[in-house]
Tab-separated table of N, CA and C in Angstrom:
chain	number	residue	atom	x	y	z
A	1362	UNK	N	80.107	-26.135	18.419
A	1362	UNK	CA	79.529	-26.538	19.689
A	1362	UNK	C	78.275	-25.703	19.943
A	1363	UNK	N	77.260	-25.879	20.617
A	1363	UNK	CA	76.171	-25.548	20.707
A	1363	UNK	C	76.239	-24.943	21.768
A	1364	UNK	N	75.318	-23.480	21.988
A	1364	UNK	CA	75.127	-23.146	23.094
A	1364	UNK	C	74.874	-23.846	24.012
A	1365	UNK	N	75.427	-23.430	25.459
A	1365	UNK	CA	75.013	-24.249	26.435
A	1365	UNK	C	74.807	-23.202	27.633
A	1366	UNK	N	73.937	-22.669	27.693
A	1366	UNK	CA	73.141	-21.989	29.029
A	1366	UNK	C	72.577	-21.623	29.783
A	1367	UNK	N	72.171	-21.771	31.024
A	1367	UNK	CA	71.308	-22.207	31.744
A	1367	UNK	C	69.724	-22.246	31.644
A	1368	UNK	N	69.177	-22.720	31.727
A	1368	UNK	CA	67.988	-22.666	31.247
A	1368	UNK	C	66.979	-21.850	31.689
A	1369	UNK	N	67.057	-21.323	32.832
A	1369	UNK	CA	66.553	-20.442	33.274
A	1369	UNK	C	66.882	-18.990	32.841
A	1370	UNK	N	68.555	-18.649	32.518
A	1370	UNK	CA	68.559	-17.711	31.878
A	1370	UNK	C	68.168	-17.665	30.738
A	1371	UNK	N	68.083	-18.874	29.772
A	1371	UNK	CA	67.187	-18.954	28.122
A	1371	UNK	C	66.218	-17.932	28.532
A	1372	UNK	N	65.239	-18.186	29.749
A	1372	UNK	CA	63.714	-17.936	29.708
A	1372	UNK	C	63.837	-16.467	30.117
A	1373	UNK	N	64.772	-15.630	30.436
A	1373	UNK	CA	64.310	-14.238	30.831
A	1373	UNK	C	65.367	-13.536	29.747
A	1374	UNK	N	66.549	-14.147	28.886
A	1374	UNK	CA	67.136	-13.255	27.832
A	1374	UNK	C	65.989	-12.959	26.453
A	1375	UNK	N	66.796	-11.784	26.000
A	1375	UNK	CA	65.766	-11.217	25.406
A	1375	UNK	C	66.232	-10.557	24.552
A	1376	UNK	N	66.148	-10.391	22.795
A	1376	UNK	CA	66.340	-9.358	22.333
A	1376	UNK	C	66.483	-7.652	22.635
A	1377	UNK	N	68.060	-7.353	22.185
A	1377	UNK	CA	67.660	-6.024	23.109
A	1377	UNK	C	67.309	-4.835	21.774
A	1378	UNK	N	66.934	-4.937	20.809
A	1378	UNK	CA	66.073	-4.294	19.837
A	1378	UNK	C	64.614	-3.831	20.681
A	1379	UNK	N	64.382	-3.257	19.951
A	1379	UNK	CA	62.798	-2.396	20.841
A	1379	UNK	C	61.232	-3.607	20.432
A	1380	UNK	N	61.351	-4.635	20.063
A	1380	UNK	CA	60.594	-5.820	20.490
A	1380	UNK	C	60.611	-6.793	21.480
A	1381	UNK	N	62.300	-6.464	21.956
A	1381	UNK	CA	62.484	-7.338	23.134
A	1381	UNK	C	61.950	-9.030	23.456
A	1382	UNK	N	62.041	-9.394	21.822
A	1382	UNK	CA	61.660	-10.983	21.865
A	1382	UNK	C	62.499	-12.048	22.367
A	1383	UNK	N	62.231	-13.105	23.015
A	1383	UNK	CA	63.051	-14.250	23.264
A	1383	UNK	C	64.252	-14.745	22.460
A	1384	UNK	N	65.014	-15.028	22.467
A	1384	UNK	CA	66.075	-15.686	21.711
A	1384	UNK	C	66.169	-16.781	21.977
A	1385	UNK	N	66.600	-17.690	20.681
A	1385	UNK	CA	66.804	-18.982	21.169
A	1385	UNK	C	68.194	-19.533	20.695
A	1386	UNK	N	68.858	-20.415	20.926
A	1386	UNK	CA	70.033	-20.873	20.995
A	1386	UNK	C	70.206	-21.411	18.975
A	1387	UNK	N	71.111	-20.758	18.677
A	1387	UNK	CA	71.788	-21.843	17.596
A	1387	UNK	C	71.075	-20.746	16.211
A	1388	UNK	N	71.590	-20.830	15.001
A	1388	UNK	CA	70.833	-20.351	13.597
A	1388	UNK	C	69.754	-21.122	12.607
A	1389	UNK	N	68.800	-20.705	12.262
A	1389	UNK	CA	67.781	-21.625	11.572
A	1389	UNK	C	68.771	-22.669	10.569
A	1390	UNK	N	69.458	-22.199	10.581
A	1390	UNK	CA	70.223	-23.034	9.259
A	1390	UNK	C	71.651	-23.879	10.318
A	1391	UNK	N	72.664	-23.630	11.438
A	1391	UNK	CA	72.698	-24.030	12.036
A	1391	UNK	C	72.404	-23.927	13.695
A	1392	UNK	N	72.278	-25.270	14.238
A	1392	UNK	CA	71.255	-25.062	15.546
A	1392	UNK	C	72.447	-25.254	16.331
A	1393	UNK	N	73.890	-25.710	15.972
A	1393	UNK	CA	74.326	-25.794	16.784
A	1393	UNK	C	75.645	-24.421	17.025
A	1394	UNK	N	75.370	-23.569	16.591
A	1394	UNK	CA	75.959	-22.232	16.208
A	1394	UNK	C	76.466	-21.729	17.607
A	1395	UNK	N	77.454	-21.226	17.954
A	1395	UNK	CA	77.533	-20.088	19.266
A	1395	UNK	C	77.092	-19.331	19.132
A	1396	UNK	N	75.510	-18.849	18.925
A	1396	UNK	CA	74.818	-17.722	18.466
A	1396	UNK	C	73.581	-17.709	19.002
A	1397	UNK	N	73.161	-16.960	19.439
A	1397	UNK	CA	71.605	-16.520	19.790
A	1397	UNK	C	71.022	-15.725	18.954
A	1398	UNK	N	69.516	-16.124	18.184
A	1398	UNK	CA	69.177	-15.997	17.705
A	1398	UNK	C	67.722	-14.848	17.875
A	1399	UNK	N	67.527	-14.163	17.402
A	1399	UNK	CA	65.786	-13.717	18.115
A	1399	UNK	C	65.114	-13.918	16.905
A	1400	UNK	N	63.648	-14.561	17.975
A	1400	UNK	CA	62.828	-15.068	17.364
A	1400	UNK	C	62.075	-14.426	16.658
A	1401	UNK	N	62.206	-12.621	16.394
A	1401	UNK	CA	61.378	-12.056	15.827
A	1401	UNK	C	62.152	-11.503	14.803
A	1402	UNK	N	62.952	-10.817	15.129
A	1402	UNK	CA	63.683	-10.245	13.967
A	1402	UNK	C	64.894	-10.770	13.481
A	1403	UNK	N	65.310	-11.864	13.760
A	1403	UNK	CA	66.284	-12.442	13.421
A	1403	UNK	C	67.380	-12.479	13.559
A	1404	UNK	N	68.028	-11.258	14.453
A	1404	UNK	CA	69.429	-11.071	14.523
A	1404	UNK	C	70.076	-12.438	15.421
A	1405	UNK	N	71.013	-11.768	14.920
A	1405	UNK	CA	71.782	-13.116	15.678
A	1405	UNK	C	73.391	-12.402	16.466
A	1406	UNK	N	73.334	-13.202	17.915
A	1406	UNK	CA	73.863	-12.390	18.841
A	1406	UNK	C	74.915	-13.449	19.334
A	1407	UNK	N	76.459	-13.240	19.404
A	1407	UNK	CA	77.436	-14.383	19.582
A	1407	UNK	C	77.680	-14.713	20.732
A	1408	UNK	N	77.875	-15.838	21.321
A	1408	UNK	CA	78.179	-16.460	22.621
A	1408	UNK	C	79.828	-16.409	22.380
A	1409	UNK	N	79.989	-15.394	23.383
A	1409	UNK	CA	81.757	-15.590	23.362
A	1409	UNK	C	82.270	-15.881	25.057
A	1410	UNK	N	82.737	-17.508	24.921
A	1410	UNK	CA	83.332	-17.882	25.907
A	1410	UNK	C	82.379	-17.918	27.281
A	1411	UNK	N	81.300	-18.571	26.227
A	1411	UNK	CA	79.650	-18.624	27.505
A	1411	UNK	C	79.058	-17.727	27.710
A	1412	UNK	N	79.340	-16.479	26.964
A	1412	UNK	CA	78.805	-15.161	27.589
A	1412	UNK	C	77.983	-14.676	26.370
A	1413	UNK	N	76.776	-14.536	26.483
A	1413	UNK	CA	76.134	-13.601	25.210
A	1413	UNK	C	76.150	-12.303	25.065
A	1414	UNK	N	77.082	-12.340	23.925
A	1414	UNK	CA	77.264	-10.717	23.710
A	1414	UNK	C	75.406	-9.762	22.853
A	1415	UNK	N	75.123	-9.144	24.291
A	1415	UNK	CA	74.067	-8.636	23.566
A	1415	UNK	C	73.470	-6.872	22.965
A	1416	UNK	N	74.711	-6.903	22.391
A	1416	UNK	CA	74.515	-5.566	21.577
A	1416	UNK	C	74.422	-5.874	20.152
A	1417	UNK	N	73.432	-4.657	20.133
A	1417	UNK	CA	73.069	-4.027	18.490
A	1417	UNK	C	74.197	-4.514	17.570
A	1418	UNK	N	75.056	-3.693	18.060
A	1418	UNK	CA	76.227	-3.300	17.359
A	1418	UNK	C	77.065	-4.327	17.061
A	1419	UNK	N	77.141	-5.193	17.422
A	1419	UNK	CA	78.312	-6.627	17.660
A	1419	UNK	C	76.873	-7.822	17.166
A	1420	UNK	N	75.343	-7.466	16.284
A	1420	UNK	CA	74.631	-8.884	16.412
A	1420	UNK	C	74.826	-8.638	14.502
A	1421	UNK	N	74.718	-9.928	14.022
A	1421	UNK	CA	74.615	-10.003	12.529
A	1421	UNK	C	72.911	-9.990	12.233
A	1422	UNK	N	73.278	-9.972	11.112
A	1422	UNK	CA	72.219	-9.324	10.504
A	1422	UNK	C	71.299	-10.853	10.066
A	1423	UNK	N	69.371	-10.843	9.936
A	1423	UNK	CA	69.129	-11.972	9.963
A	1423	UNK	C	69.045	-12.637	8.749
A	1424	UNK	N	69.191	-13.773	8.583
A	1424	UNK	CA	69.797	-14.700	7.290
A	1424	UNK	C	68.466	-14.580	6.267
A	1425	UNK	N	67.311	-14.442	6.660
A	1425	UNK	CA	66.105	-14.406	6.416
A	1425	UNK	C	65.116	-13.502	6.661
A	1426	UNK	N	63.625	-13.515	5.740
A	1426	UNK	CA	62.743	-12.219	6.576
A	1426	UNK	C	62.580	-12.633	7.788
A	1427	UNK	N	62.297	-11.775	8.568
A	1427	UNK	CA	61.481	-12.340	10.107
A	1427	UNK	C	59.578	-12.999	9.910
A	1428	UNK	N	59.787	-13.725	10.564
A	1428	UNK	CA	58.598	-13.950	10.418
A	1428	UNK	C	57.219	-13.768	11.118
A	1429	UNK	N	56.675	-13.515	10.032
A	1429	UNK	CA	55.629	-12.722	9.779
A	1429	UNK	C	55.765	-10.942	9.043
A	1430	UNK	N	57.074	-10.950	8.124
A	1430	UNK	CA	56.447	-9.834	7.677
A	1430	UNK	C	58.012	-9.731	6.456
């Protein structure tokens, strides 16, 4: 099932790594993932029970380089 959350919170969550980039819903490979993704470095951060868990420590590691580097 695909993330589903509010859209307004999409626009102010944020990687909490020290780039603090946007995340977006789902994995490049699947989009419909319980996972938040950041758009810079790739981690990926789990939606458990609607809630995004957003620590370091609890995000996987990204499937790919980040892009641009």
């Amino acid at each position: 099932m695909a993330v589903q959350l509010d859209p307004q919170l999409m626009e102010i969550l944020a990687c909490p790594s020290d780039d603090h980039a946007p995340l977006r819903a789902g994995t490049p490979a699947d989009p419909d993932a319980d996972v938040l993704t950041c758009t810079e470095c790739g981690r990926g951060f789990p939606v458990v029970d609607g809630i995004p868990v957003l620590l370091l420590d609890e995000a996987t590691p990204p499937t790919s380089p980040p892009a641009g580097g």
